[in-house]
Amino acid sequence: MKFDSSKKLFKTNIFVEGLLFLIISGTVFCYSLYEQFFGNIDYTLFLSPFLFPFLISICVLCISIVFIVRGIKICKNSETAIANKKNNVIYTSNKNLVYVYAVFFAVLLLSAILPLIHFIPYGIILIALLLFLMNERRLTILIIMPIISSFVLWFLFDYILGVMLP
Amino acid sequence: MNNFLDVFNNFLNLKFVLFVLIGSIAGLFVGAIPGLSVTMATALLVSITYTWAPSYALAAIIGVYVIGVFSGAVSAILINIPGAPSSVVTTIDGYPLAQKGEVRKALFTATIYSFVGSLFGIIALWLLAKPISNFALKFTPMDYFLLAFFGLSTVGSLTAKDFYKGIISALLGILLSMIGMDSVYGIPRLSFGIDALNSGINIVPVLVGLFGFAEILFVVSCGMDQAKVIKADSKKVSIKEILKHFFVSLYYCSIGTFVGALPGAGTPVASFLAYSEAKRITKKPSRAFGTGAIEGIVASEAANNACVGGALIPLLTLAVPGDAVTSIMLSVFNIHGLRLGPLFIKTSPDIFNSIISACILSTFFILLLGFFVTPFFGKILNIKKKHLLPVVTLLCIIGAFACNNRLFDVFLMLLFGFFGFVMRKKDYPLAPMTLGLVLGNMMDSNFRRAISLASSDDNVLLSLFGRPLTIVLASLSLIVIINGIIHSAKKRK
């Protein structure tokens, strides 16, 4: 029973967000104090560069506690599944999310090989891949649009505006 | 008089006019096409304007800003989807009027009153900037800190559904701004030994990620359905009939300018306020409100466009931006080595005059584009998002890379794009984070300077908070925070 409630708690959005902020604030808090007292800092805390991060971490800490308490309250009160479904559970079934991840990772992976290829082939591959991921299946568009757009952007930025391209 | 002539002198500079026109056309597209935003376009523009002269860079960005706010009304009228948040209210009467076969009337009303609103805001900016700058010269470091603090707390509380989410977004922005060398002593902070972070997080890739790539991911996550576009009619529109609302529109303009000058409230709040005022003061509307009342379009468009001038007042005179677009504009000034604040008008009068000139030119482009281009905009609104978004993604990559010519910035942009997408999905507003990022270092240095000055006094607290202006700013910030906490607690109950 106890295992079930803690599982439910970790599925509550606001609780998990609170925990995440708690970790961030804790890290910055410890880091600021460590750097102030064990780092090569010759200034008192009031004049130290680590004073502001220290103060901000305390504010984040307070809000993270508010979120955690809220999450516990929600978990206690949410007897019905409806309350959870509304906005408190992380894993909502959203088929569009698959497309989001696909687009993100496609751009990320392609950017990793960007230094190996020129801007124009990169642009052609990227646009064609994204068009395909966004459900474009017409071959003419998949071929013509990436080529034209990449050349137009290259001409506009590199040739006319003088912007350094990858 | 000299000032007046300098402003008009820019109109004779064809290159300057061309940059404003390019910005205006870009603004028309991004403002009208749902899925693209003015903030996204401004962020992208920042990265390509590095090598431009500051006045040309600002001319293009102001063109995007002014026309982008106006053109949100085009899609609001033609497809019932506001292209920009500022035009949410315009859909209430604009779309029903278009459905009744009066597309041109709706578009021309939006055009004329957007023009009136913009011009009103700019005149207010022109007249008020100098007195406010003179007043701001009396500000101490503590006042600057409190002013930025007040700005952040209002933006945090007004832009989020949940007060705490707005505030935490601002705090994260401040934390991110502190990564890199400390501005006072030059000591690296929060870089965790990563060399690329020692120079700090470059704001441009972050902004392109938060407002460009995140927007793309958000549109993908919402599905890419196309809306039906209403075709423009060929009925003749009586301009005289539209102009009969001119005097009452000045009232909506003053609401817009005032709201625009407040941090955080922004264009949607201004148009909502003006619309509710229109409902209150209009005894006999042309049609019932919500069914195509011309008075509703007048109120919404006059107020949201007047916001532009209003929002520029605190940005130029106090270096405190009120929303995401003005935060990005602040970074443009930083990139070009211009220091905003009370001395800005004195030290850079030519840039100030260029801004006023660009604003005035953009308002005239509202008329030009509104009358001659928007009636035929239906075809552009028909462009499928799945064809547009891949090109915008490539633009984001170019924008992120262009600022430093490093691949690291492209990855930073992608990371912040995903981060921004998650934040939007979880109802965390992005504007406070942007503001925190832009104002963080200024807050930090002023706070430490204030403490350093006060530490030599006998009574530290009196030295920090002993001035009337400081007390007012501290009280205002406290009121905003306490009100946010109480409001949030009531909402939970």
CSV table of N, CA, C and O in Angstrom, one decimal, chain B residues 269-347:
chain,number,residue,atom,x,y,z
B,269,VAL,N,-3.2,41.8,-22.4
B,269,VAL,CA,-3.9,42.4,-21.2
B,269,VAL,C,-4.4,43.8,-21.7
B,269,VAL,O,-5.6,44.1,-21.4
B,270,ALA,N,-3.6,44.5,-22.5
B,270,ALA,CA,-4.1,45.9,-22.9
B,270,ALA,C,-5.3,45.7,-23.8
B,270,ALA,O,-6.3,46.5,-23.6
B,271,SER,N,-5.3,44.8,-24.7
B,271,SER,CA,-6.5,44.6,-25.6
B,271,SER,C,-7.7,44.1,-24.8
B,271,SER,O,-8.9,44.6,-25.1
B,272,PHE,N,-7.5,43.3,-23.8
B,272,PHE,CA,-8.7,42.8,-23.0
B,272,PHE,C,-9.3,44.0,-22.2
B,272,PHE,O,-10.5,44.1,-22.2
B,273,LEU,N,-8.4,44.8,-21.6
B,273,LEU,CA,-8.9,45.9,-20.8
B,273,LEU,C,-9.6,46.9,-21.7
B,273,LEU,O,-10.7,47.3,-21.4
B,274,ALA,N,-9.0,47.2,-22.9
B,274,ALA,CA,-9.7,48.2,-23.8
B,274,ALA,C,-11.0,47.6,-24.3
B,274,ALA,O,-12.0,48.4,-24.4
B,275,TYR,N,-11.1,46.3,-24.6
B,275,TYR,CA,-12.3,45.7,-25.1
B,275,TYR,C,-13.4,45.8,-24.0
B,275,TYR,O,-14.5,46.1,-24.3
B,276,SER,N,-13.0,45.5,-22.8
B,276,SER,CA,-14.1,45.6,-21.7
B,276,SER,C,-14.5,47.0,-21.5
B,276,SER,O,-15.7,47.3,-21.2
B,277,GLU,N,-13.6,48.0,-21.7
B,277,GLU,CA,-14.0,49.4,-21.6
B,277,GLU,C,-14.9,49.8,-22.7
B,277,GLU,O,-15.9,50.5,-22.5
B,278,ALA,N,-14.6,49.2,-23.9
B,278,ALA,CA,-15.5,49.5,-25.1
B,278,ALA,C,-16.9,49.0,-24.9
B,278,ALA,O,-17.9,49.7,-25.2
B,279,LYS,N,-17.0,47.8,-24.3
B,279,LYS,CA,-18.3,47.2,-24.0
B,279,LYS,C,-19.0,48.1,-23.0
B,279,LYS,O,-20.2,48.3,-23.0
B,280,ARG,N,-18.2,48.7,-22.0
B,280,ARG,CA,-18.9,49.5,-21.0
B,280,ARG,C,-19.3,50.9,-21.5
B,280,ARG,O,-20.4,51.3,-21.2
B,281,ILE,N,-18.5,51.5,-22.3
B,281,ILE,CA,-18.8,52.9,-22.7
B,281,ILE,C,-19.6,53.0,-24.0
B,281,ILE,O,-20.2,54.0,-24.3
B,282,THR,N,-19.7,51.9,-24.8
B,282,THR,CA,-20.4,52.0,-26.1
B,282,THR,C,-21.9,51.7,-25.8
B,282,THR,O,-22.2,50.6,-25.5
B,283,LYS,N,-22.7,52.8,-26.0
B,283,LYS,CA,-24.1,52.6,-25.7
B,283,LYS,C,-24.8,51.8,-26.9
B,283,LYS,O,-25.6,50.9,-26.6
B,284,LYS,N,-24.5,52.3,-28.1
B,284,LYS,CA,-25.2,51.6,-29.3
B,284,LYS,C,-24.1,51.1,-30.2
B,284,LYS,O,-23.7,51.8,-31.2
B,285,PRO,N,-23.6,49.9,-30.0
B,285,PRO,CA,-22.6,49.3,-30.9
B,285,PRO,C,-23.2,49.0,-32.3
B,285,PRO,O,-24.5,48.8,-32.4
B,286,SER,N,-22.4,49.0,-33.3
B,286,SER,CA,-22.9,48.7,-34.7
B,286,SER,C,-23.6,47.3,-34.7
B,286,SER,O,-24.6,47.1,-35.4
B,287,ARG,N,-23.1,46.4,-34.0
B,287,ARG,CA,-23.7,45.0,-33.8
B,287,ARG,C,-23.4,44.7,-32.3
B,287,ARG,O,-22.6,45.3,-31.7
B,288,ALA,N,-24.1,43.7,-31.9
B,288,ALA,CA,-23.8,43.3,-30.5
B,288,ALA,C,-22.4,42.8,-30.4
B,288,ALA,O,-21.8,42.2,-31.3
B,289,PHE,N,-21.7,43.1,-29.3
B,289,PHE,CA,-20.3,42.7,-29.1
B,289,PHE,C,-20.2,41.1,-29.2
B,289,PHE,O,-21.1,40.4,-28.6
B,290,GLY,N,-19.3,40.7,-29.9
B,290,GLY,CA,-19.1,39.2,-30.0
B,290,GLY,C,-19.7,38.7,-31.3
B,290,GLY,O,-19.5,37.5,-31.7
B,291,THR,N,-20.5,39.6,-32.0
B,291,THR,CA,-21.1,39.1,-33.3
B,291,THR,C,-20.6,39.9,-34.5
B,291,THR,O,-21.2,39.9,-35.5
B,292,GLY,N,-19.5,40.7,-34.3
B,292,GLY,CA,-19.0,41.5,-35.4
B,292,GLY,C,-19.0,43.0,-35.1
B,292,GLY,O,-19.1,43.7,-36.1
B,293,ALA,N,-19.0,43.4,-33.9
B,293,ALA,CA,-19.0,44.8,-33.6
B,293,ALA,C,-17.7,45.5,-34.0
B,293,ALA,O,-16.6,45.0,-33.5
B,294,ILE,N,-17.8,46.5,-34.8
B,294,ILE,CA,-16.6,47.2,-35.2
B,294,ILE,C,-15.9,47.9,-34.1
B,294,ILE,O,-14.6,47.9,-34.0
B,295,GLU,N,-16.6,48.3,-33.0
B,295,GLU,CA,-16.1,48.9,-31.9
B,295,GLU,C,-15.1,48.0,-31.1
B,295,GLU,O,-14.1,48.4,-30.5
B,296,GLY,N,-15.4,46.7,-31.2
B,296,GLY,CA,-14.5,45.7,-30.5
B,296,GLY,C,-13.2,45.6,-31.2
B,296,GLY,O,-12.1,45.6,-30.5
B,297,ILE,N,-13.2,45.6,-32.5
B,297,ILE,CA,-11.9,45.6,-33.3
B,297,ILE,C,-11.1,46.9,-33.0
B,297,ILE,O,-9.9,46.8,-32.8
B,298,VAL,N,-11.8,48.0,-33.0
B,298,VAL,CA,-11.2,49.3,-32.7
B,298,VAL,C,-10.5,49.3,-31.4
B,298,VAL,O,-9.3,49.6,-31.3
B,299,ALA,N,-11.2,48.9,-30.4
B,299,ALA,CA,-10.6,48.9,-29.0
B,299,ALA,C,-9.4,48.0,-28.9
B,299,ALA,O,-8.3,48.4,-28.5
B,300,SER,N,-9.5,46.7,-29.4
B,300,SER,CA,-8.5,45.7,-29.3
B,300,SER,C,-7.2,46.2,-30.1
B,300,SER,O,-6.1,46.2,-29.5
B,301,GLU,N,-7.4,46.6,-31.3
B,301,GLU,CA,-6.2,47.0,-32.2
B,301,GLU,C,-5.6,48.3,-31.7
B,301,GLU,O,-4.3,48.4,-31.8
B,302,ALA,N,-6.4,49.3,-31.3
B,302,ALA,CA,-5.8,50.5,-30.9
B,302,ALA,C,-4.9,50.3,-29.7
B,302,ALA,O,-3.8,50.7,-29.6
B,303,ALA,N,-5.5,49.5,-28.7
B,303,ALA,CA,-4.8,49.3,-27.5
B,303,ALA,C,-3.5,48.4,-27.6
B,303,ALA,O,-2.4,48.8,-27.1
B,304,ASN,N,-3.6,47.3,-28.4
B,304,ASN,CA,-2.4,46.4,-28.5
B,304,ASN,C,-1.3,47.1,-29.2
B,304,ASN,O,-0.1,46.9,-28.9
B,305,ASN,N,-1.6,47.9,-30.2
B,305,ASN,CA,-0.5,48.6,-30.9
B,305,ASN,C,0.1,49.7,-30.2
B,305,ASN,O,1.3,50.0,-30.3
B,306,ALA,N,-0.7,50.4,-29.3
B,306,ALA,CA,-0.2,51.5,-28.5
B,306,ALA,C,0.8,50.9,-27.5
B,306,ALA,O,1.7,51.6,-26.9
B,307,CYS,N,0.7,49.6,-27.2
B,307,CYS,CA,1.5,49.0,-26.2
B,307,CYS,C,3.0,49.0,-26.6
B,307,CYS,O,3.9,49.1,-25.8
B,308,VAL,N,3.2,49.0,-28.0
B,308,VAL,CA,4.6,49.0,-28.5
B,308,VAL,C,5.4,50.2,-28.0
B,308,VAL,O,6.5,50.0,-27.4
B,309,GLY,N,4.9,51.4,-28.2
B,309,GLY,CA,5.5,52.6,-27.7
B,309,GLY,C,5.7,52.6,-26.2
B,309,GLY,O,6.7,52.9,-25.7
B,310,GLY,N,4.6,52.1,-25.5
B,310,GLY,CA,4.6,52.1,-24.1
B,310,GLY,C,5.7,51.1,-23.6
B,310,GLY,O,6.5,51.5,-22.6
B,311,ALA,N,5.9,50.0,-24.2
B,311,ALA,CA,6.9,49.0,-23.8
B,311,ALA,C,8.3,49.5,-24.0
B,311,ALA,O,9.2,49.1,-23.3
B,312,LEU,N,8.5,50.4,-25.0
B,312,LEU,CA,9.8,50.9,-25.2
B,312,LEU,C,10.3,51.9,-24.2
B,312,LEU,O,11.5,52.2,-24.1
B,313,ILE,N,9.3,52.6,-23.5
B,313,ILE,CA,9.6,53.6,-22.6
B,313,ILE,C,10.6,53.1,-21.4
B,313,ILE,O,11.7,53.6,-21.3
B,314,PRO,N,10.1,52.0,-20.7
B,314,PRO,CA,11.0,51.6,-19.6
B,314,PRO,C,12.3,50.9,-20.2
B,314,PRO,O,13.3,51.0,-19.5
B,315,LEU,N,12.2,50.3,-21.4
B,315,LEU,CA,13.4,49.7,-22.0
B,315,LEU,C,14.5,50.7,-22.2
B,315,LEU,O,15.6,50.6,-21.8
B,316,LEU,N,14.1,51.8,-22.9
B,316,LEU,CA,15.1,52.8,-23.3
B,316,LEU,C,15.6,53.7,-22.1
B,316,LEU,O,16.7,54.1,-22.1
B,317,THR,N,14.6,54.0,-21.2
B,317,THR,CA,15.0,55.0,-20.2
B,317,THR,C,15.6,54.3,-18.9
B,317,THR,O,16.4,54.9,-18.2
B,318,LEU,N,15.1,53.1,-18.6
B,318,LEU,CA,15.5,52.4,-17.4
B,318,LEU,C,16.3,51.1,-17.6
B,318,LEU,O,16.7,50.5,-16.6
B,319,ALA,N,16.4,50.7,-18.9
B,319,ALA,CA,17.0,49.4,-19.2
B,319,ALA,C,16.2,48.3,-18.6
B,319,ALA,O,16.8,47.2,-18.4
B,320,VAL,N,14.9,48.4,-18.4
B,320,VAL,CA,14.1,47.3,-17.8
B,320,VAL,C,13.1,46.9,-18.9
B,320,VAL,O,12.1,47.7,-19.1
B,321,PRO,N,13.3,45.8,-19.5
B,321,PRO,CA,12.3,45.4,-20.5
B,321,PRO,C,11.0,44.8,-19.8
B,321,PRO,O,11.1,44.3,-18.7
B,322,GLY,N,9.9,44.9,-20.5
B,322,GLY,CA,8.7,44.5,-19.9
B,322,GLY,C,8.2,43.1,-20.4
B,322,GLY,O,7.3,42.5,-19.8
B,323,ASP,N,8.7,42.7,-21.6
B,323,ASP,CA,8.2,41.4,-22.1
B,323,ASP,C,9.3,40.7,-22.9
B,323,ASP,O,10.5,41.2,-22.9
B,324,ALA,N,9.0,39.6,-23.5
B,324,ALA,CA,10.0,38.8,-24.2
B,324,ALA,C,10.7,39.6,-25.3
B,324,ALA,O,11.9,39.6,-25.5
B,325,VAL,N,9.8,40.3,-26.2
B,325,VAL,CA,10.4,40.9,-27.3
B,325,VAL,C,11.4,42.1,-26.9
B,325,VAL,O,12.5,42.2,-27.4
B,326,THR,N,10.9,42.9,-25.9
B,326,THR,CA,11.8,43.9,-25.5
B,326,THR,C,13.1,43.4,-24.7
B,326,THR,O,14.1,44.0,-24.8
B,327,SER,N,13.0,42.2,-24.1
B,327,SER,CA,14.2,41.6,-23.5
B,327,SER,C,15.2,41.3,-24.6
B,327,SER,O,16.4,41.5,-24.5
B,328,ILE,N,14.6,40.7,-25.7
B,328,ILE,CA,15.5,40.4,-26.8
B,328,ILE,C,16.1,41.7,-27.4
B,328,ILE,O,17.3,41.7,-27.8
B,329,MET,N,15.3,42.7,-27.5
B,329,MET,CA,15.8,44.0,-28.0
B,329,MET,C,17.0,44.5,-27.1
B,329,MET,O,17.9,45.1,-27.6
B,330,LEU,N,16.8,44.3,-25.8
B,330,LEU,CA,17.9,44.7,-24.9
B,330,LEU,C,19.2,44.0,-25.2
B,330,LEU,O,20.3,44.7,-25.2
B,331,SER,N,19.1,42.8,-25.6
B,331,SER,CA,20.3,42.0,-26.0
B,331,SER,C,20.9,42.6,-27.3
B,331,SER,O,22.1,42.5,-27.5
B,332,VAL,N,20.1,43.1,-28.1
B,332,VAL,CA,20.6,43.7,-29.4
B,332,VAL,C,21.4,44.9,-29.0
B,332,VAL,O,22.5,45.1,-29.6
B,333,PHE,N,21.0,45.7,-28.1
B,333,PHE,CA,21.7,46.9,-27.7
B,333,PHE,C,23.1,46.5,-27.0
B,333,PHE,O,24.1,47.0,-27.3
B,334,ASN,N,23.0,45.4,-26.2
B,334,ASN,CA,24.2,44.9,-25.6
B,334,ASN,C,25.2,44.4,-26.6
B,334,ASN,O,26.4,44.7,-26.5
B,335,ILE,N,24.7,43.7,-27.6
B,335,ILE,CA,25.6,43.2,-28.7
B,335,ILE,C,26.3,44.3,-29.4
B,335,ILE,O,27.5,44.2,-29.7
B,336,HIS,N,25.6,45.4,-29.6
B,336,HIS,CA,26.2,46.5,-30.3
B,336,HIS,C,26.9,47.5,-29.4
B,336,HIS,O,27.3,48.6,-29.9
B,337,GLY,N,27.1,47.1,-28.2
B,337,GLY,CA,27.9,47.9,-27.3
B,337,GLY,C,27.1,49.2,-26.8
B,337,GLY,O,27.8,50.2,-26.4
B,338,LEU,N,25.8,49.2,-26.9
B,338,LEU,CA,25.1,50.4,-26.5
B,338,LEU,C,24.5,50.1,-25.1
B,338,LEU,O,24.0,49.1,-24.8
B,339,ARG,N,24.6,51.2,-24.3
B,339,ARG,CA,24.2,51.0,-22.9
B,339,ARG,C,22.8,51.8,-22.7
B,339,ARG,O,22.8,53.0,-22.8
B,340,LEU,N,21.8,51.0,-22.4
B,340,LEU,CA,20.5,51.6,-22.2
B,340,LEU,C,20.4,52.1,-20.8
B,340,LEU,O,21.2,51.7,-19.9
B,341,GLY,N,19.5,53.0,-20.5
B,341,GLY,CA,19.3,53.6,-19.2
B,341,GLY,C,19.1,55.1,-19.2
B,341,GLY,O,18.9,55.6,-20.3
B,342,PRO,N,19.2,55.7,-18.1
B,342,PRO,CA,18.9,57.2,-18.1
B,342,PRO,C,19.8,58.0,-19.0
B,342,PRO,O,19.4,59.1,-19.4
B,343,LEU,N,21.1,57.5,-19.2
B,343,LEU,CA,22.0,58.3,-20.0
B,343,LEU,C,21.9,58.0,-21.5
B,343,LEU,O,22.6,58.7,-22.3
B,344,PHE,N,21.1,57.1,-21.8
B,344,PHE,CA,21.1,56.6,-23.2
B,344,PHE,C,20.7,57.7,-24.2
B,344,PHE,O,21.4,57.9,-25.2
B,345,ILE,N,19.7,58.5,-23.9
B,345,ILE,CA,19.3,59.6,-24.8
B,345,ILE,C,20.4,60.6,-25.0
B,345,ILE,O,20.6,61.2,-26.0
B,346,LYS,N,21.1,60.9,-23.8
B,346,LYS,CA,22.2,61.9,-23.9
B,346,LYS,C,23.5,61.3,-24.6
B,346,LYS,O,24.1,62.0,-25.4
B,347,THR,N,23.8,60.1,-24.3
B,347,THR,CA,25.0,59.5,-24.9
B,347,THR,C,24.8,59.0,-26.4
B,347,THR,O,25.8,59.0,-27.2
